[in-house]
Coordinates of C-alpha atoms and ligand atoms in Angstrom, one line a residue:
X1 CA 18.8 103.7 52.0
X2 CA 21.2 101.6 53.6
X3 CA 19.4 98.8 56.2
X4 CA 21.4 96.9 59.0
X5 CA 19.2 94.3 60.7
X6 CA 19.9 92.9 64.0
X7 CA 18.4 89.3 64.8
X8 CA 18.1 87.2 67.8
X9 CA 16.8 84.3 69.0
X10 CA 15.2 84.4 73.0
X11 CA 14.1 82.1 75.2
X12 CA 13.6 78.0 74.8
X13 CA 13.7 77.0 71.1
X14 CA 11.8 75.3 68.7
X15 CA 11.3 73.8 65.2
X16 CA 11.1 76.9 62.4
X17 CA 13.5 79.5 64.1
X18 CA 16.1 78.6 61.1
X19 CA 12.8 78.6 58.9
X20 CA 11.9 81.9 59.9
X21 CA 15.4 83.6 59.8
X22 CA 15.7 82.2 56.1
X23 CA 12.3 83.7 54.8
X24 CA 13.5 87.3 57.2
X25 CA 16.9 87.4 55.4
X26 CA 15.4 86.3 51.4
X27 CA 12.6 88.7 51.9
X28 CA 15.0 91.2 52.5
X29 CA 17.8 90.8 49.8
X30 CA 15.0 90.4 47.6
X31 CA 13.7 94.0 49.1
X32 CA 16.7 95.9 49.3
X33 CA 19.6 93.7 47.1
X34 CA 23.0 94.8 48.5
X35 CA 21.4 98.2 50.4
X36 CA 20.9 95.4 53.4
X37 CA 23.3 94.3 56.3
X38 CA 22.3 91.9 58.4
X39 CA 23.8 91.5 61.8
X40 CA 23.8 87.8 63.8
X41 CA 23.1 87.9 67.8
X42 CA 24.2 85.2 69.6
X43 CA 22.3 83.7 72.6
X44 CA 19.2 86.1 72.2
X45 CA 19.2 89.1 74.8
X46 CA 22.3 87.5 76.3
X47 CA 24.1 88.3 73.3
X48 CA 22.4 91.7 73.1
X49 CA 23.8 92.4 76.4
X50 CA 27.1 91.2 76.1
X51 CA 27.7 92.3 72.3
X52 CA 27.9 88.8 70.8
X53 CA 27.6 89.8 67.1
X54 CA 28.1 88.5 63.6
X55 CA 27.9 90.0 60.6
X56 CA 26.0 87.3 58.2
X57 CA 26.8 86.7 54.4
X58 CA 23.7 85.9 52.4
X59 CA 24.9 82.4 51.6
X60 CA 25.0 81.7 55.5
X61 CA 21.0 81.4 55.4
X62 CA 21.5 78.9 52.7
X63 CA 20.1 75.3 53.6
X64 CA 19.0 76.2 56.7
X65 CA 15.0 76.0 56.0
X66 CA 14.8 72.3 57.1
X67 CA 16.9 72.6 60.2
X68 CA 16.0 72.3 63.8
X69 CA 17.2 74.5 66.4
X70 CA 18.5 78.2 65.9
X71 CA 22.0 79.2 64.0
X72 CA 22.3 81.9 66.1
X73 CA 22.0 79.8 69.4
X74 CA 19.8 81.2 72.3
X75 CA 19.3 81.7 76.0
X76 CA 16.7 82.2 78.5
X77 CA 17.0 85.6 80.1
X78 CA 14.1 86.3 82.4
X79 CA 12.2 89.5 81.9
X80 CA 12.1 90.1 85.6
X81 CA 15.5 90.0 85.6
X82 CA 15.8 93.0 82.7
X83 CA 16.1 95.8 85.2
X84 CA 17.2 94.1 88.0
X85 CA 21.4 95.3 88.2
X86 CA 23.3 92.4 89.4
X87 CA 26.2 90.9 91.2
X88 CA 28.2 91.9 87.4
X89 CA 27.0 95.4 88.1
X90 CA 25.8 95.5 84.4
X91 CA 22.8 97.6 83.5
X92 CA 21.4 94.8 80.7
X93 CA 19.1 97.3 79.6
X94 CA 21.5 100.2 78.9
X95 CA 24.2 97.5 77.7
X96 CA 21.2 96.5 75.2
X97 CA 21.3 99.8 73.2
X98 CA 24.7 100.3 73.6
X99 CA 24.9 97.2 71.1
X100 CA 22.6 98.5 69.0
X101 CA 24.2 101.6 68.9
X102 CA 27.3 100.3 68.3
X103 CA 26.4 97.8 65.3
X104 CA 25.0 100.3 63.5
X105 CA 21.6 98.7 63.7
X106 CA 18.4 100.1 62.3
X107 CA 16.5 97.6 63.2
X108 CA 16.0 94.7 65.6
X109 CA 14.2 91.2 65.1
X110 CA 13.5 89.3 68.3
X111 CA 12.4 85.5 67.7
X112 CA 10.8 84.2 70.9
X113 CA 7.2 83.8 73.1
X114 CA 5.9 85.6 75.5
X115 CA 9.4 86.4 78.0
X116 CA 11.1 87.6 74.8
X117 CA 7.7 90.1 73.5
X118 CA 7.6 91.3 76.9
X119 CA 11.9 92.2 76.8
X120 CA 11.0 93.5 73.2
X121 CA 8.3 95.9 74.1
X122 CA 10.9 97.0 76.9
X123 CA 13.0 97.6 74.1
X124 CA 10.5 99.2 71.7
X125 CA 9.7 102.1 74.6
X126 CA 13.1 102.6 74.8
X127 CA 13.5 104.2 71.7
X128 CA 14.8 100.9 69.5
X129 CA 13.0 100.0 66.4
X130 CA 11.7 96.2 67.6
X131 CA 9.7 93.5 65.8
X132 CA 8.9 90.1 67.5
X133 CA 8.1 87.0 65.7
X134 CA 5.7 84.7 67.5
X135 CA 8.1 81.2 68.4
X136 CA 6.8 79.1 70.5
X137 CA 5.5 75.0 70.5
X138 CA 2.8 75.6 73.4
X139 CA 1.3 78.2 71.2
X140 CA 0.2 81.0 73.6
X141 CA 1.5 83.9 72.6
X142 CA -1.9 86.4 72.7
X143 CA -2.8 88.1 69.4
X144 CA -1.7 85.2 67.2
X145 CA -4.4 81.8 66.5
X146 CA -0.8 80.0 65.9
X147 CA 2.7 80.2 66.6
X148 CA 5.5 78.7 64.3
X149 CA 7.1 75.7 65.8
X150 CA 3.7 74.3 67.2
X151 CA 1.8 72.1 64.6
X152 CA 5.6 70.8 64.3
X153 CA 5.7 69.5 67.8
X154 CA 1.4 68.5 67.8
X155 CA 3.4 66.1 64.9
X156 CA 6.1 65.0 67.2
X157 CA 3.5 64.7 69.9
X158 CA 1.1 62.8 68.3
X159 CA 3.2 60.4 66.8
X160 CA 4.8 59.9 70.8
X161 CA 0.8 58.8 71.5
X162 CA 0.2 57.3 68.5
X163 CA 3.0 54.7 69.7
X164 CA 1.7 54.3 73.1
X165 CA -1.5 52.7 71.8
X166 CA 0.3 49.5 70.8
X167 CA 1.9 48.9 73.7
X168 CA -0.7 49.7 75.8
X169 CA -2.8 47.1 74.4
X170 CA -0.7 44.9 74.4
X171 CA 0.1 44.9 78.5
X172 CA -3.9 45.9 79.0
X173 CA -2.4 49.0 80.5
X174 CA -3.1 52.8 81.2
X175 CA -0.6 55.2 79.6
X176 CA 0.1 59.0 80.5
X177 CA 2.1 60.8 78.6
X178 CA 3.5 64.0 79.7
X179 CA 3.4 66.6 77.1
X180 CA 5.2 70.4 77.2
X181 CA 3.2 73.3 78.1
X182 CA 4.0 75.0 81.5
X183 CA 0.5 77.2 81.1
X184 CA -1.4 76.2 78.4
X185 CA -2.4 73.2 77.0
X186 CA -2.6 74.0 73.4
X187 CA -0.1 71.4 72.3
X188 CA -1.7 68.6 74.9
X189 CA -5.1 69.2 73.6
X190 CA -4.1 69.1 69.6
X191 CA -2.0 66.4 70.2
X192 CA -4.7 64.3 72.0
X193 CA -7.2 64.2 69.7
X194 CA -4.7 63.7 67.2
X195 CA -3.4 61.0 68.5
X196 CA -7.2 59.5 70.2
X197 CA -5.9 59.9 73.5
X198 CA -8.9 59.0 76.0
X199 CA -8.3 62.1 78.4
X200 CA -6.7 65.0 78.3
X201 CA -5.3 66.8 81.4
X202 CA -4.6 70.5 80.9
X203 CA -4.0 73.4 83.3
X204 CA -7.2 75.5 82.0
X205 CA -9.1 72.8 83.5
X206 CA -8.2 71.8 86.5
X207 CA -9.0 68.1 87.0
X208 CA -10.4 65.3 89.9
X209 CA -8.5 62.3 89.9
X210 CA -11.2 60.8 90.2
X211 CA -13.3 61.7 87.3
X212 CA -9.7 60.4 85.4
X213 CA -10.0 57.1 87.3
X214 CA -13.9 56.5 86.9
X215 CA -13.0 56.9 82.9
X216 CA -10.2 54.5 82.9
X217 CA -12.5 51.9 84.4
X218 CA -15.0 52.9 82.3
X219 CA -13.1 51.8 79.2
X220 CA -11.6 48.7 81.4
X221 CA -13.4 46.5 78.9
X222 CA -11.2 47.9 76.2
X223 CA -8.3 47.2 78.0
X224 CA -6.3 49.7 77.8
X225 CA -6.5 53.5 78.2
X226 CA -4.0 56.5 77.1
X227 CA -4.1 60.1 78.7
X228 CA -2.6 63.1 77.5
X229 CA -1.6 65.0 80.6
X230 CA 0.0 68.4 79.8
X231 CA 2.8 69.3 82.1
X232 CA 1.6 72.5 83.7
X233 CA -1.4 70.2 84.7
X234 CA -3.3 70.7 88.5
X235 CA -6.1 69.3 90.1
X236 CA -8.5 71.1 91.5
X237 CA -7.5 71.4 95.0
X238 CA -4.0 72.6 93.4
X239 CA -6.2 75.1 91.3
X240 CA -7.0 76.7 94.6
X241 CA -3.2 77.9 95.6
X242 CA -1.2 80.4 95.4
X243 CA 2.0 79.2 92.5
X244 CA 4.5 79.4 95.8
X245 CA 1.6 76.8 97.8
X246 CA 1.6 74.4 95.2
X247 CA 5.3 74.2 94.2
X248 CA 6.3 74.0 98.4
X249 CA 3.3 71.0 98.4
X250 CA 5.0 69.6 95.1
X251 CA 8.3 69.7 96.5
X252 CA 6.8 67.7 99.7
X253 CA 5.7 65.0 97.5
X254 CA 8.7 65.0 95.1
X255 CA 7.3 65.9 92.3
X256 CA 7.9 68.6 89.8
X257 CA 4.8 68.0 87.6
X258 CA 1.6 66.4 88.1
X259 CA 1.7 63.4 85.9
X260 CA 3.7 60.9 87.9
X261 CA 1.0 61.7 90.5
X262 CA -1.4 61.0 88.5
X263 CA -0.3 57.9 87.3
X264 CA 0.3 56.4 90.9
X265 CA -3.0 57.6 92.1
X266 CA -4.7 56.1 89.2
X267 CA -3.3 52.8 89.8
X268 CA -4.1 52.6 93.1
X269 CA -7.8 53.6 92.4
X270 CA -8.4 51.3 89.5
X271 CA -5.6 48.5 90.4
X272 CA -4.1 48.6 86.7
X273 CA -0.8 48.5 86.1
X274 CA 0.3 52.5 84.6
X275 CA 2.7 53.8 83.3
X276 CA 4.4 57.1 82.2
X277 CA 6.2 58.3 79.0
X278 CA 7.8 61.8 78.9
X279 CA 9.1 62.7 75.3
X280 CA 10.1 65.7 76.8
X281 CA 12.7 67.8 75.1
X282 CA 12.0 65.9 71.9
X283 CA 9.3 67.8 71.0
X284 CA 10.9 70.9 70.6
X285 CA 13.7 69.3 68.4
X286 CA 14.3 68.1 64.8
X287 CA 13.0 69.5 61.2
X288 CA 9.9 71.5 61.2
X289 CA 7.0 70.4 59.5
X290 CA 5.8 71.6 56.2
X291 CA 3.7 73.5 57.7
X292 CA 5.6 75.1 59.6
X293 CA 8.2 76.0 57.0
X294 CA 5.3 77.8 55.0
X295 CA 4.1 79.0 58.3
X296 CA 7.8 80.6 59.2
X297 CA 8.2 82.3 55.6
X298 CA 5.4 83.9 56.0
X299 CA 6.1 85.6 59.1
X300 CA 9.2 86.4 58.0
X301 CA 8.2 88.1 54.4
X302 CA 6.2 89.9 56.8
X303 CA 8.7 91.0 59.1
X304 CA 10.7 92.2 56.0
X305 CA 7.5 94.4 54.8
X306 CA 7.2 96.0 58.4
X307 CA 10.9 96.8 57.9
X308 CA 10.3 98.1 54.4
X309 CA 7.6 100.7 55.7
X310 CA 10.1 101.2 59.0
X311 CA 7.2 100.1 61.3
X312 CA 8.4 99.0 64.6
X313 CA 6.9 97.8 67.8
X314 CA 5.0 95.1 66.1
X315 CA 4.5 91.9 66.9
X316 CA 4.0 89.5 64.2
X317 CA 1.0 87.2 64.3
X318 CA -1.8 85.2 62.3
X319 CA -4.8 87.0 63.0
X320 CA -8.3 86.2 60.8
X321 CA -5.9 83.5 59.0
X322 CA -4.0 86.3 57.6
X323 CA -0.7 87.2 58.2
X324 CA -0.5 90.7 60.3
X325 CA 0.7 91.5 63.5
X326 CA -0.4 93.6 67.0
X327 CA 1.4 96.3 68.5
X328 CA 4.1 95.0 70.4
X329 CA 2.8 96.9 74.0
X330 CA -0.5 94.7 73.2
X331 CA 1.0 91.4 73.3
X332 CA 3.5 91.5 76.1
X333 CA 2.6 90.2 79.6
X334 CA 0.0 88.3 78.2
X335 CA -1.2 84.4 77.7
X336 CA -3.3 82.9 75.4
X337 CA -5.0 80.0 77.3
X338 CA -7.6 77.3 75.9
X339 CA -10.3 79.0 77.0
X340 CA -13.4 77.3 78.9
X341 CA -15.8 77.2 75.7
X342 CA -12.8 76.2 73.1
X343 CA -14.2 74.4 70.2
X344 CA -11.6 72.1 70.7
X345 CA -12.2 71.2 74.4
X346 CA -15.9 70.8 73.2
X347 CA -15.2 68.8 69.7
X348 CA -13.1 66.7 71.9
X349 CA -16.2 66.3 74.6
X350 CA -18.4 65.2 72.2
X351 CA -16.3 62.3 70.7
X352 CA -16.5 61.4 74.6
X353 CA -12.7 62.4 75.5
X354 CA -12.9 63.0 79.5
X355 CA -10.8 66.3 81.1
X356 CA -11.3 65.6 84.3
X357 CA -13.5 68.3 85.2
Ligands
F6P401 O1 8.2 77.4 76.3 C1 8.4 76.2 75.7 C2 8.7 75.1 76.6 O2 8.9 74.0 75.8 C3 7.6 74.8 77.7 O3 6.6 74.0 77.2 C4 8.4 74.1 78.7 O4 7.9 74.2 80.0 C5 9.7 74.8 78.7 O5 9.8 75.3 77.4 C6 10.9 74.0 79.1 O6 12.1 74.7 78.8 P1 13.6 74.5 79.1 O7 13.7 73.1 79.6 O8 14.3 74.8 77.9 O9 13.9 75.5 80.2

């Protein structure tokens, strides 16, 4: 039985997409030798949409395990915006299986977090044969304990902080560094005990400047001090409000995320020079780790089991530390946050690391 595999890559990327496309695409010539097609999409759903397709050779996933980025590019393509018919008058969704229909495809892969599970489920109860693959370097896609592309930017990260203690000593300063993650604070809270970050600021826990200020001067006689602020990170007044509230208050004080804020209000209340670091887009670039290489073939052996046994609208994950996945109408439109009693947040109490709270 002939196979012709559509994949795509959605939403922002991140270390191990090539990794995971590699391990899809082996697994599968080994599985089905030359009774396998396997069809490119460019620019995630975009492509989808707009029938941006090519067909792959099985040299072309040759020496791509150690890359960064994605071969088949990609493109953020809100969810909200799936049904929504534009000024182009295109009905994406329709236009979607048209491409399918018209490639011949038996089955579709869908690399991405949580915007691109939540288009694939769309997909899936559309009649389409989907399977996600969990992407994602702030980790929170629900159902899975890890995502591939994370523990390669907690290495980035913590390498980012592990710089900032030099310098910081050296100028008897306070460093915040901002770190990616809109929602959760996975990568912020890995990443700063990684790298011995004195606080961390994430958006499950809501913090008082304060609190952050009274710990900086309680470490004065150290000299220095570094916090891990993740960039979805409010305080608690902020935790009050409505998203729209906050971002109209944000815009009033020019600000897009919290941490600049934080800096300049934690110089004021301490009088000690602060500054900020933002590695930013950095995080998601470059090689992924080893571990996620491992992490990325075995989500993609799996995805080529799934397809062996033609089960669709699945979602694959880690769950238990084994490799298995959650049906796909379980996963989308959902978040997994740190929660409140994280081991984590409490291994990091103990060693005396302040949140704010
Ligand atoms: O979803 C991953 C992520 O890296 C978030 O942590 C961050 O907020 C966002 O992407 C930024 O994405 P972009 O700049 O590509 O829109």
């Amino acid at each position: 039985m002939k196979r012709r595999i559509g994949i795509l890559t959605s939403g922002g990327d991140c270390p191990g997409l090539n990794a995971t496309i590699r391990g899809v695409a082996k697994a599968c010539y080994e599985k089905f030798g030359d009774d396998v097609e396997i069809v490119g999409i460019e620019d995630g759903y975009f492509g989808l949409i707009n029938n941006m397709c090519k067909e792959m050779k099985q040299s072309d996933f040759s020496g791509i395990l150690t890359t960064g980025g994605t071969i088949f590019g990609t493109k953020r393509t809100p969810f909200k915006m799936m049904q929504v018919i534009e000024e182009d008058n295109v009905d994406k969704v329709k236009a979607m299986k048209a491409t399918y229909k018209k490639q011949k495809l038996d089955c579709l892969l869908t690399l991405g977090g949580n915007g691109t599970h939540k288009t694939a489920n769309l997909l899936s109860t559309e009649g389409l044969n989907v399977i996600g693959l969990p992407k994602t370097i702030d980790n929170d896609i629900w159902g899975t304990s890890v995502t591939f592309g994370f523990h390669t930017a907690v290495d980035t990260a913590t390498d980012v902080i592990d710089r900032l203690h030099s310098t910081a000593n050296s100028h008897g300063r306070i460093l915040v560094a901002e770190i990616m993650g809109n929602k959760a604070g996975w990568l912020t809270l890995y990443a700063g005990i990684a790298g011995g970050a004195d606080m961390i600021v994430i958006p499950e826990i809501p913090y008082d400047i304060d609190k952050l200020a009274e710990a900086c001067e309680k470490r004065k006689q150290k000299g220095f001090s570094i916090m891990a602020v993740a960039e979805g990170a409010f305080d608690k007044a902020e935790a009050k409000m409505k998203k729209k509230e906050r971002a109209k208050l944000r815009a009033e004080q020019g600000i897009s995320t919290a941490t600049s804020r934080i800096a300049s209000q934690i110089e004021q209340l301490t009088g000690r020079e602060t500054r900020v670091c933002v590695p930013g887009h950095m995080l998601r670039g470059g090689s992924p780790s080893a571990y996620d290489r491992v992490l990325a073939t075995k989500f993609g052996v799996r995805a080529a089991e799934l397809i062996s046994k033609d089960k669709y609208g699945y979602a694959v994950a880690m769950i238990n530390e084994k490799v298995s996945e959650n049906p796909l109408e379980d996963v989308a439109g959902k978040t997994k946050f740190v929660p409140e009693d994280d081991q984590m947040v409490k291994t990091a109490k103990e060693i005396g690391i302040v949140f704010g709270d």
